[in-house]
Amino acid sequence: MISKFHHLSSSSAADYQEADSHTPTYAADGATIEVVRRPRGRPPGSKNKPKPPVIITRDAAEPAMSPYVLELPGGVDIVDSTARFCRKRNIGLCLLSGSGAVTNVTLKQPSSTPGATVTFHGRFDILSISATVLPPAAANSSPSSPFSLSLAGPQGQVVGGHVVGPLISAGTIYLVAANFSNPSFHRLQAAEQEEEDNSGCHESPKTISGGGSGGAAPPPTYSYQADDVVWAPANRHQPPPPPPPY
C-alpha cells in the first residue's frame, strides 16, 4: 500500500523551537505515522558573536641593574654612610661617580714605602670617586674595595689615591651608584697556586727583617696643607735667543 506524505515546511524561527515536536500523519487506511520535522537554517541567537581578544602578557623581568642617587649632607663620613646604607637594605653598591667637596683627606698613594699615607688639609673638590661595597652576606668572605678619589685643590692641583680613614664631606655630596641584582661571587686562583695546592707543596713565606732593632719600621705618614702642595710648572716654550750682534 502506497501512502503519500505531506511535509509542512517553514523558514521561520518558530519552526526551530518546535523541532522536537512530532507531527502525526494519517494514511488512507486510518494508520497514523509520526514524522519528525527537521528545522532549517540557524537556530535563533546563533549568530557569530565577537570573541574577546587573546592577550598574552609577559612577566616583567627584574632589571639586572638598579640606579641609585645618594645625597649626603655636609660634615658626615662618606665611607661610613655608604656602608650603613648597604647594611640597612642588605644590598651592594658600585659607586660610579660623585660631586661635591671634602675636607682633610688621608690618601694612600703608590710609593716605594708600602703603607705610606699622605694627609691633605683643606677643602678639595671631587673629580672622580669609585668604590664597591658588597652586601653584608658577601662582605664576610670578600672585602669591599677601598674608595678611590681624584681631587682638585684650590690652586688647581690634582691629588688622588685610596682613602684611608674617614672621608668627611665639606658640603652636600651627590653619589651615583648602581645595585646589581642577584650577583654571584667567585674566588679565582692562579694556575700555579692550584698546582701547589694539589701537590701539597707550600713554600714558607719570606720575611723581611728591619734594621738593627729587629722589627719593621712603621710606615711614614705625611701631612700637607692645601696650599703647601707644590707642583712643577708645565713645560713652556722658551723665547728664541736674540740674534748675535754684528
mmCIF file of C-alpha atoms in Angstrom:
data_model
loop_
_atom_site.group_PDB
_atom_site.id
_atom_site.type_symbol
_atom_site.label_atom_id
_atom_site.label_comp_id
_atom_site.label_asym_id
_atom_site.label_seq_id
_atom_site.Cartn_x
_atom_site.Cartn_y
_atom_site.Cartn_z
ATOM 1 C CA MET A 1 0.000 0.000 0.000
ATOM 2 C CA ILE A 2 1.404 3.299 -1.100
ATOM 3 C CA SER A 3 0.944 6.184 1.247
ATOM 4 C CA LYS A 4 1.538 9.783 0.373
ATOM 5 C CA PHE A 5 3.088 12.026 2.990
ATOM 6 C CA HIS A 6 2.828 15.740 3.004
ATOM 7 C CA HIS A 7 5.589 17.575 4.859
ATOM 8 C CA LEU A 8 4.936 21.016 6.089
ATOM 9 C CA SER A 9 7.948 23.333 5.994
ATOM 10 C CA SER A 10 8.500 26.790 7.265
ATOM 11 C CA SER A 11 11.603 29.014 7.436
ATOM 12 C CA SER A 12 10.533 30.962 10.461
ATOM 13 C CA ALA A 13 12.357 30.816 13.770
ATOM 14 C CA ALA A 14 9.293 29.361 15.427
ATOM 15 C CA ASP A 15 9.751 26.140 13.475
ATOM 16 C CA TYR A 16 13.139 25.624 15.117
ATOM 17 C CA GLN A 17 11.597 25.852 18.557
ATOM 18 C CA GLU A 18 9.179 23.036 17.562
ATOM 19 C CA ALA A 19 11.970 20.846 16.207
ATOM 20 C CA ASP A 20 11.424 18.157 18.794
ATOM 21 C CA SER A 21 7.655 18.039 18.225
ATOM 22 C CA HIS A 22 6.173 15.096 16.370
ATOM 23 C CA THR A 23 3.581 15.753 13.648
ATOM 24 C CA PRO A 24 1.099 12.895 13.154
ATOM 25 C CA THR A 25 0.325 11.920 9.531
ATOM 26 C CA TYR A 26 -2.744 9.867 8.680
ATOM 27 C CA ALA A 27 -2.700 7.296 5.917
ATOM 28 C CA ALA A 28 -5.678 6.306 3.726
ATOM 29 C CA ASP A 29 -6.387 3.178 5.756
ATOM 30 C CA GLY A 30 -6.516 5.097 9.007
ATOM 31 C CA ALA A 31 -2.965 4.279 10.158
ATOM 32 C CA THR A 32 -1.035 7.014 11.914
ATOM 33 C CA ILE A 33 2.621 7.696 11.171
ATOM 34 C CA GLU A 34 4.620 10.268 13.157
ATOM 35 C CA VAL A 35 7.155 12.239 11.148
ATOM 36 C CA VAL A 36 9.862 14.296 12.889
ATOM 37 C CA ARG A 37 10.389 17.666 11.236
ATOM 38 C CA ARG A 38 13.959 18.898 10.928
ATOM 39 C CA PRO A 39 14.469 22.635 11.318
ATOM 40 C CA ARG A 40 16.012 24.708 8.564
ATOM 41 C CA GLY A 41 18.527 27.474 8.926
ATOM 42 C CA ARG A 42 20.310 28.610 12.033
ATOM 43 C CA PRO A 43 18.701 28.487 15.413
ATOM 44 C CA PRO A 44 17.808 31.866 16.866
ATOM 45 C CA GLY A 45 20.668 33.617 18.665
ATOM 46 C CA SER A 46 23.392 31.573 16.976
ATOM 47 C CA LYS A 47 25.000 34.442 15.113
ATOM 48 C CA ASN A 48 28.780 34.886 15.222
ATOM 49 C CA LYS A 49 29.422 36.711 18.455
ATOM 50 C CA PRO A 50 32.604 38.778 18.839
ATOM 51 C CA LYS A 51 35.170 36.840 20.812
ATOM 52 C CA PRO A 52 37.311 38.581 23.409
ATOM 53 C CA PRO A 53 40.831 39.304 22.167
ATOM 54 C CA VAL A 54 43.561 36.977 23.312
ATOM 55 C CA ILE A 55 46.117 38.994 25.259
ATOM 56 C CA ILE A 56 49.448 37.353 26.022
ATOM 57 C CA THR A 57 51.163 39.029 28.931
ATOM 58 C CA ARG A 58 54.839 38.520 29.624
ATOM 59 C CA ASP A 59 56.059 38.741 33.168
ATOM 60 C CA ALA A 60 58.226 41.804 33.588
ATOM 61 C CA ALA A 61 61.762 40.622 34.235
ATOM 62 C CA GLU A 62 63.608 42.127 37.145
ATOM 63 C CA PRO A 63 66.182 44.625 35.898
ATOM 64 C CA ALA A 64 69.757 43.486 36.191
ATOM 65 C CA MET A 65 70.896 46.883 37.452
ATOM 66 C CA SER A 66 69.097 49.463 39.571
ATOM 67 C CA PRO A 67 70.479 53.016 39.713
ATOM 68 C CA TYR A 68 70.761 54.954 42.963
ATOM 69 C CA VAL A 69 71.449 58.621 43.658
ATOM 70 C CA LEU A 70 72.609 59.259 47.228
ATOM 71 C CA GLU A 71 72.560 62.740 48.751
ATOM 72 C CA LEU A 72 74.735 63.253 51.815
ATOM 73 C CA PRO A 73 74.816 66.421 53.920
ATOM 74 C CA GLY A 74 77.970 68.194 54.973
ATOM 75 C CA GLY A 75 80.016 67.018 57.931
ATOM 76 C CA VAL A 76 79.396 63.263 57.556
ATOM 77 C CA ASP A 77 81.727 60.388 56.778
ATOM 78 C CA ILE A 78 81.021 59.327 53.198
ATOM 79 C CA VAL A 79 82.591 55.886 53.620
ATOM 80 C CA ASP A 80 80.671 55.047 56.793
ATOM 81 C CA SER A 81 77.369 56.464 55.498
ATOM 82 C CA THR A 82 77.549 54.383 52.320
ATOM 83 C CA ALA A 83 78.373 51.214 54.267
ATOM 84 C CA ARG A 84 75.465 51.752 56.684
ATOM 85 C CA PHE A 85 73.095 52.352 53.757
ATOM 86 C CA CYS A 86 74.060 48.984 52.256
ATOM 87 C CA ARG A 87 73.785 47.139 55.567
ATOM 88 C CA LYS A 88 70.358 48.598 56.303
ATOM 89 C CA ARG A 89 68.937 47.495 52.941
ATOM 90 C CA ASN A 90 71.045 44.337 52.597
ATOM 91 C CA ILE A 91 72.334 45.361 49.170
ATOM 92 C CA GLY A 92 75.654 46.017 47.492
ATOM 93 C CA LEU A 93 76.540 49.162 45.597
ATOM 94 C CA CYS A 94 79.050 50.088 42.952
ATOM 95 C CA LEU A 95 79.865 53.796 43.097
ATOM 96 C CA LEU A 96 80.217 55.247 39.616
ATOM 97 C CA SER A 97 80.671 58.984 40.117
ATOM 98 C CA GLY A 98 80.121 61.790 42.580
ATOM 99 C CA SER A 99 80.199 65.533 43.006
ATOM 100 C CA GLY A 100 80.832 67.843 45.922
ATOM 101 C CA ALA A 101 83.707 68.779 48.187
ATOM 102 C CA VAL A 102 85.555 67.011 51.001
ATOM 103 C CA THR A 103 87.974 68.192 53.646
ATOM 104 C CA ASN A 104 91.045 66.780 55.404
ATOM 105 C CA VAL A 105 91.597 63.727 53.234
ATOM 106 C CA THR A 106 94.095 60.985 54.029
ATOM 107 C CA LEU A 107 95.161 59.053 50.932
ATOM 108 C CA LYS A 108 97.350 56.054 50.321
ATOM 109 C CA GLN A 109 99.499 56.719 47.304
ATOM 110 C CA PRO A 110 101.815 54.395 45.428
ATOM 111 C CA SER A 111 105.327 54.877 46.695
ATOM 112 C CA SER A 112 108.487 52.965 47.368
ATOM 113 C CA THR A 113 107.482 52.638 51.011
ATOM 114 C CA PRO A 114 104.487 50.315 51.438
ATOM 115 C CA GLY A 115 101.694 51.684 53.574
ATOM 116 C CA ALA A 116 102.766 55.314 53.322
ATOM 117 C CA THR A 117 99.876 57.770 53.660
ATOM 118 C CA VAL A 118 99.534 61.462 52.888
ATOM 119 C CA THR A 119 97.059 63.785 54.625
ATOM 120 C CA PHE A 120 95.825 66.858 52.770
ATOM 121 C CA HIS A 121 94.238 69.559 54.912
ATOM 122 C CA GLY A 122 91.727 71.929 53.437
ATOM 123 C CA ARG A 123 88.842 71.807 51.005
ATOM 124 C CA PHE A 124 89.075 69.720 47.847
ATOM 125 C CA ASP A 125 86.543 69.229 45.056
ATOM 126 C CA ILE A 126 85.742 65.687 43.939
ATOM 127 C CA LEU A 127 86.775 64.968 40.360
ATOM 128 C CA SER A 128 86.072 61.243 40.432
ATOM 129 C CA ILE A 129 85.121 58.659 43.037
ATOM 130 C CA SER A 130 84.709 54.904 42.760
ATOM 131 C CA ALA A 131 84.225 52.012 45.152
ATOM 132 C CA THR A 132 82.477 48.668 45.506
ATOM 133 C CA VAL A 133 80.506 47.951 48.671
ATOM 134 C CA LEU A 134 79.477 44.303 48.851
ATOM 135 C CA PRO A 135 76.281 43.058 50.535
ATOM 136 C CA PRO A 136 76.632 42.050 54.186
ATOM 137 C CA ALA A 137 76.376 38.350 53.314
ATOM 138 C CA ALA A 138 79.299 38.545 50.880
ATOM 139 C CA ALA A 139 81.349 41.085 52.810
ATOM 140 C CA ASN A 140 82.398 38.410 55.316
ATOM 141 C CA SER A 141 84.151 36.334 52.651
ATOM 142 C CA SER A 142 85.286 39.087 50.262
ATOM 143 C CA PRO A 143 86.355 42.520 51.480
ATOM 144 C CA SER A 144 84.967 45.563 49.725
ATOM 145 C CA SER A 145 87.248 47.608 47.520
ATOM 146 C CA PRO A 146 88.542 50.870 49.009
ATOM 147 C CA PHE A 147 87.278 54.264 47.952
ATOM 148 C CA SER A 148 89.389 55.746 45.170
ATOM 149 C CA LEU A 149 89.433 59.517 44.766
ATOM 150 C CA SER A 150 90.686 62.184 42.422
ATOM 151 C CA LEU A 151 90.566 65.648 43.983
ATOM 152 C CA ALA A 152 91.241 69.189 42.820
ATOM 153 C CA GLY A 153 92.768 71.709 45.213
ATOM 154 C CA PRO A 154 92.076 75.441 45.485
ATOM 155 C CA GLN A 155 95.024 76.306 43.241
ATOM 156 C CA GLY A 156 94.270 73.725 40.562
ATOM 157 C CA GLN A 157 96.486 70.979 41.935
ATOM 158 C CA VAL A 158 95.197 67.434 41.468
ATOM 159 C CA VAL A 159 95.752 64.645 44.005
ATOM 160 C CA GLY A 160 94.402 61.132 44.174
ATOM 161 C CA GLY A 161 94.698 57.718 45.754
ATOM 162 C CA HIS A 162 92.904 55.273 48.015
ATOM 163 C CA VAL A 163 91.060 56.715 51.007
ATOM 164 C CA VAL A 164 92.482 55.798 54.402
ATOM 165 C CA GLY A 165 90.238 56.553 57.355
ATOM 166 C CA PRO A 166 87.148 58.765 57.282
ATOM 167 C CA LEU A 167 86.174 60.883 54.282
ATOM 168 C CA ILE A 168 84.408 63.971 55.642
ATOM 169 C CA SER A 169 82.125 65.924 53.323
ATOM 170 C CA ALA A 170 82.594 69.698 53.236
ATOM 171 C CA GLY A 171 79.121 70.262 51.772
ATOM 172 C CA THR A 172 76.299 68.408 50.073
ATOM 173 C CA ILE A 173 77.588 65.318 48.282
ATOM 174 C CA TYR A 174 75.815 63.505 45.443
ATOM 175 C CA LEU A 175 76.831 59.940 44.657
ATOM 176 C CA VAL A 176 75.644 57.973 41.627
ATOM 177 C CA ALA A 177 75.690 54.232 42.269
ATOM 178 C CA ALA A 178 74.287 51.016 40.827
ATOM 179 C CA ASN A 179 72.960 47.900 42.503
ATOM 180 C CA PHE A 180 73.308 44.571 40.690
ATOM 181 C CA SER A 181 70.507 42.110 41.429
ATOM 182 C CA ASN A 182 71.498 38.542 42.300
ATOM 183 C CA PRO A 183 75.264 38.907 41.886
ATOM 184 C CA SER A 184 77.397 35.787 42.003
ATOM 185 C CA PHE A 185 80.810 35.731 43.666
ATOM 186 C CA HIS A 186 83.674 33.548 42.505
ATOM 187 C CA ARG A 187 87.125 33.338 44.028
ATOM 188 C CA LEU A 188 89.650 32.802 41.242
ATOM 189 C CA GLN A 189 93.119 31.390 41.794
ATOM 190 C CA ALA A 190 96.186 31.285 39.607
ATOM 191 C CA ALA A 191 97.085 28.044 37.872
ATOM 192 C CA GLU A 192 100.367 27.826 39.752
ATOM 193 C CA GLN A 193 98.605 28.187 43.075
ATOM 194 C CA GLU A 194 96.164 25.414 42.179
ATOM 195 C CA GLU A 195 99.023 23.094 41.233
ATOM 196 C CA GLU A 196 100.780 23.785 44.522
ATOM 197 C CA ASP A 197 97.595 23.091 46.449
ATOM 198 C CA ASN A 198 97.115 19.791 44.635
ATOM 199 C CA SER A 199 100.693 18.661 45.181
ATOM 200 C CA GLY A 200 100.723 19.763 48.809
ATOM 201 C CA CYS A 201 103.968 21.689 48.428
ATOM 202 C CA HIS A 202 103.924 25.060 50.109
ATOM 203 C CA GLU A 203 106.862 27.359 50.410
ATOM 204 C CA SER A 204 107.441 29.133 53.662
ATOM 205 C CA PRO A 205 106.778 32.859 53.370
ATOM 206 C CA LYS A 206 109.827 35.050 53.181
ATOM 207 C CA THR A 207 110.249 37.546 55.968
ATOM 208 C CA ILE A 208 111.972 40.864 55.560
ATOM 209 C CA SER A 209 113.757 41.997 58.674
ATOM 210 C CA GLY A 210 114.286 45.612 59.510
ATOM 211 C CA GLY A 211 117.422 47.312 60.735
ATOM 212 C CA GLY A 212 119.320 46.640 63.890
ATOM 213 C CA SER A 213 116.178 46.944 66.020
ATOM 214 C CA GLY A 214 114.937 43.596 64.685
ATOM 215 C CA GLY A 215 111.463 44.883 63.740
ATOM 216 C CA ALA A 216 109.918 46.542 60.722
ATOM 217 C CA ALA A 217 109.639 50.304 60.922
ATOM 218 C CA PRO A 218 106.106 51.745 60.837
ATOM 219 C CA PRO A 219 105.072 53.267 57.503
ATOM 220 C CA PRO A 220 105.700 57.001 57.310
ATOM 221 C CA THR A 221 102.837 59.459 57.373
ATOM 222 C CA TYR A 222 102.954 62.830 55.673
ATOM 223 C CA SER A 223 100.710 65.822 56.177
ATOM 224 C CA TYR A 224 100.255 68.773 53.849
ATOM 225 C CA GLN A 225 98.089 71.833 53.732
ATOM 226 C CA ALA A 226 96.106 72.502 50.589
ATOM 227 C CA ASP A 227 98.341 75.470 49.788
ATOM 228 C CA ASP A 228 101.540 73.559 50.571
ATOM 229 C CA VAL A 229 101.194 71.133 47.680
ATOM 230 C CA VAL A 230 103.590 72.490 45.082
ATOM 231 C CA TRP A 231 103.519 71.115 41.585
ATOM 232 C CA ALA A 232 106.153 71.608 38.951
ATOM 233 C CA PRO A 233 105.032 74.097 36.306
ATOM 234 C CA ALA A 234 104.243 72.795 32.879
ATOM 235 C CA ASN A 235 106.922 72.969 30.241
ATOM 236 C CA ARG A 236 106.660 76.273 28.461
ATOM 237 C CA HIS A 237 108.148 77.244 25.163
ATOM 238 C CA GLN A 238 111.219 79.357 25.761
ATOM 239 C CA PRO A 239 111.521 82.506 23.675
ATOM 240 C CA PRO A 240 114.075 82.299 20.885
ATOM 241 C CA PRO A 241 117.528 83.659 21.737
ATOM 242 C CA PRO A 242 118.335 87.129 20.484
ATOM 243 C CA PRO A 243 120.294 87.369 17.252
ATOM 244 C CA PRO A 244 124.079 87.680 17.626
ATOM 245 C CA PRO A 245 125.485 91.207 17.418
ATOM 246 C CA TYR A 246 127.144 92.248 14.209
#
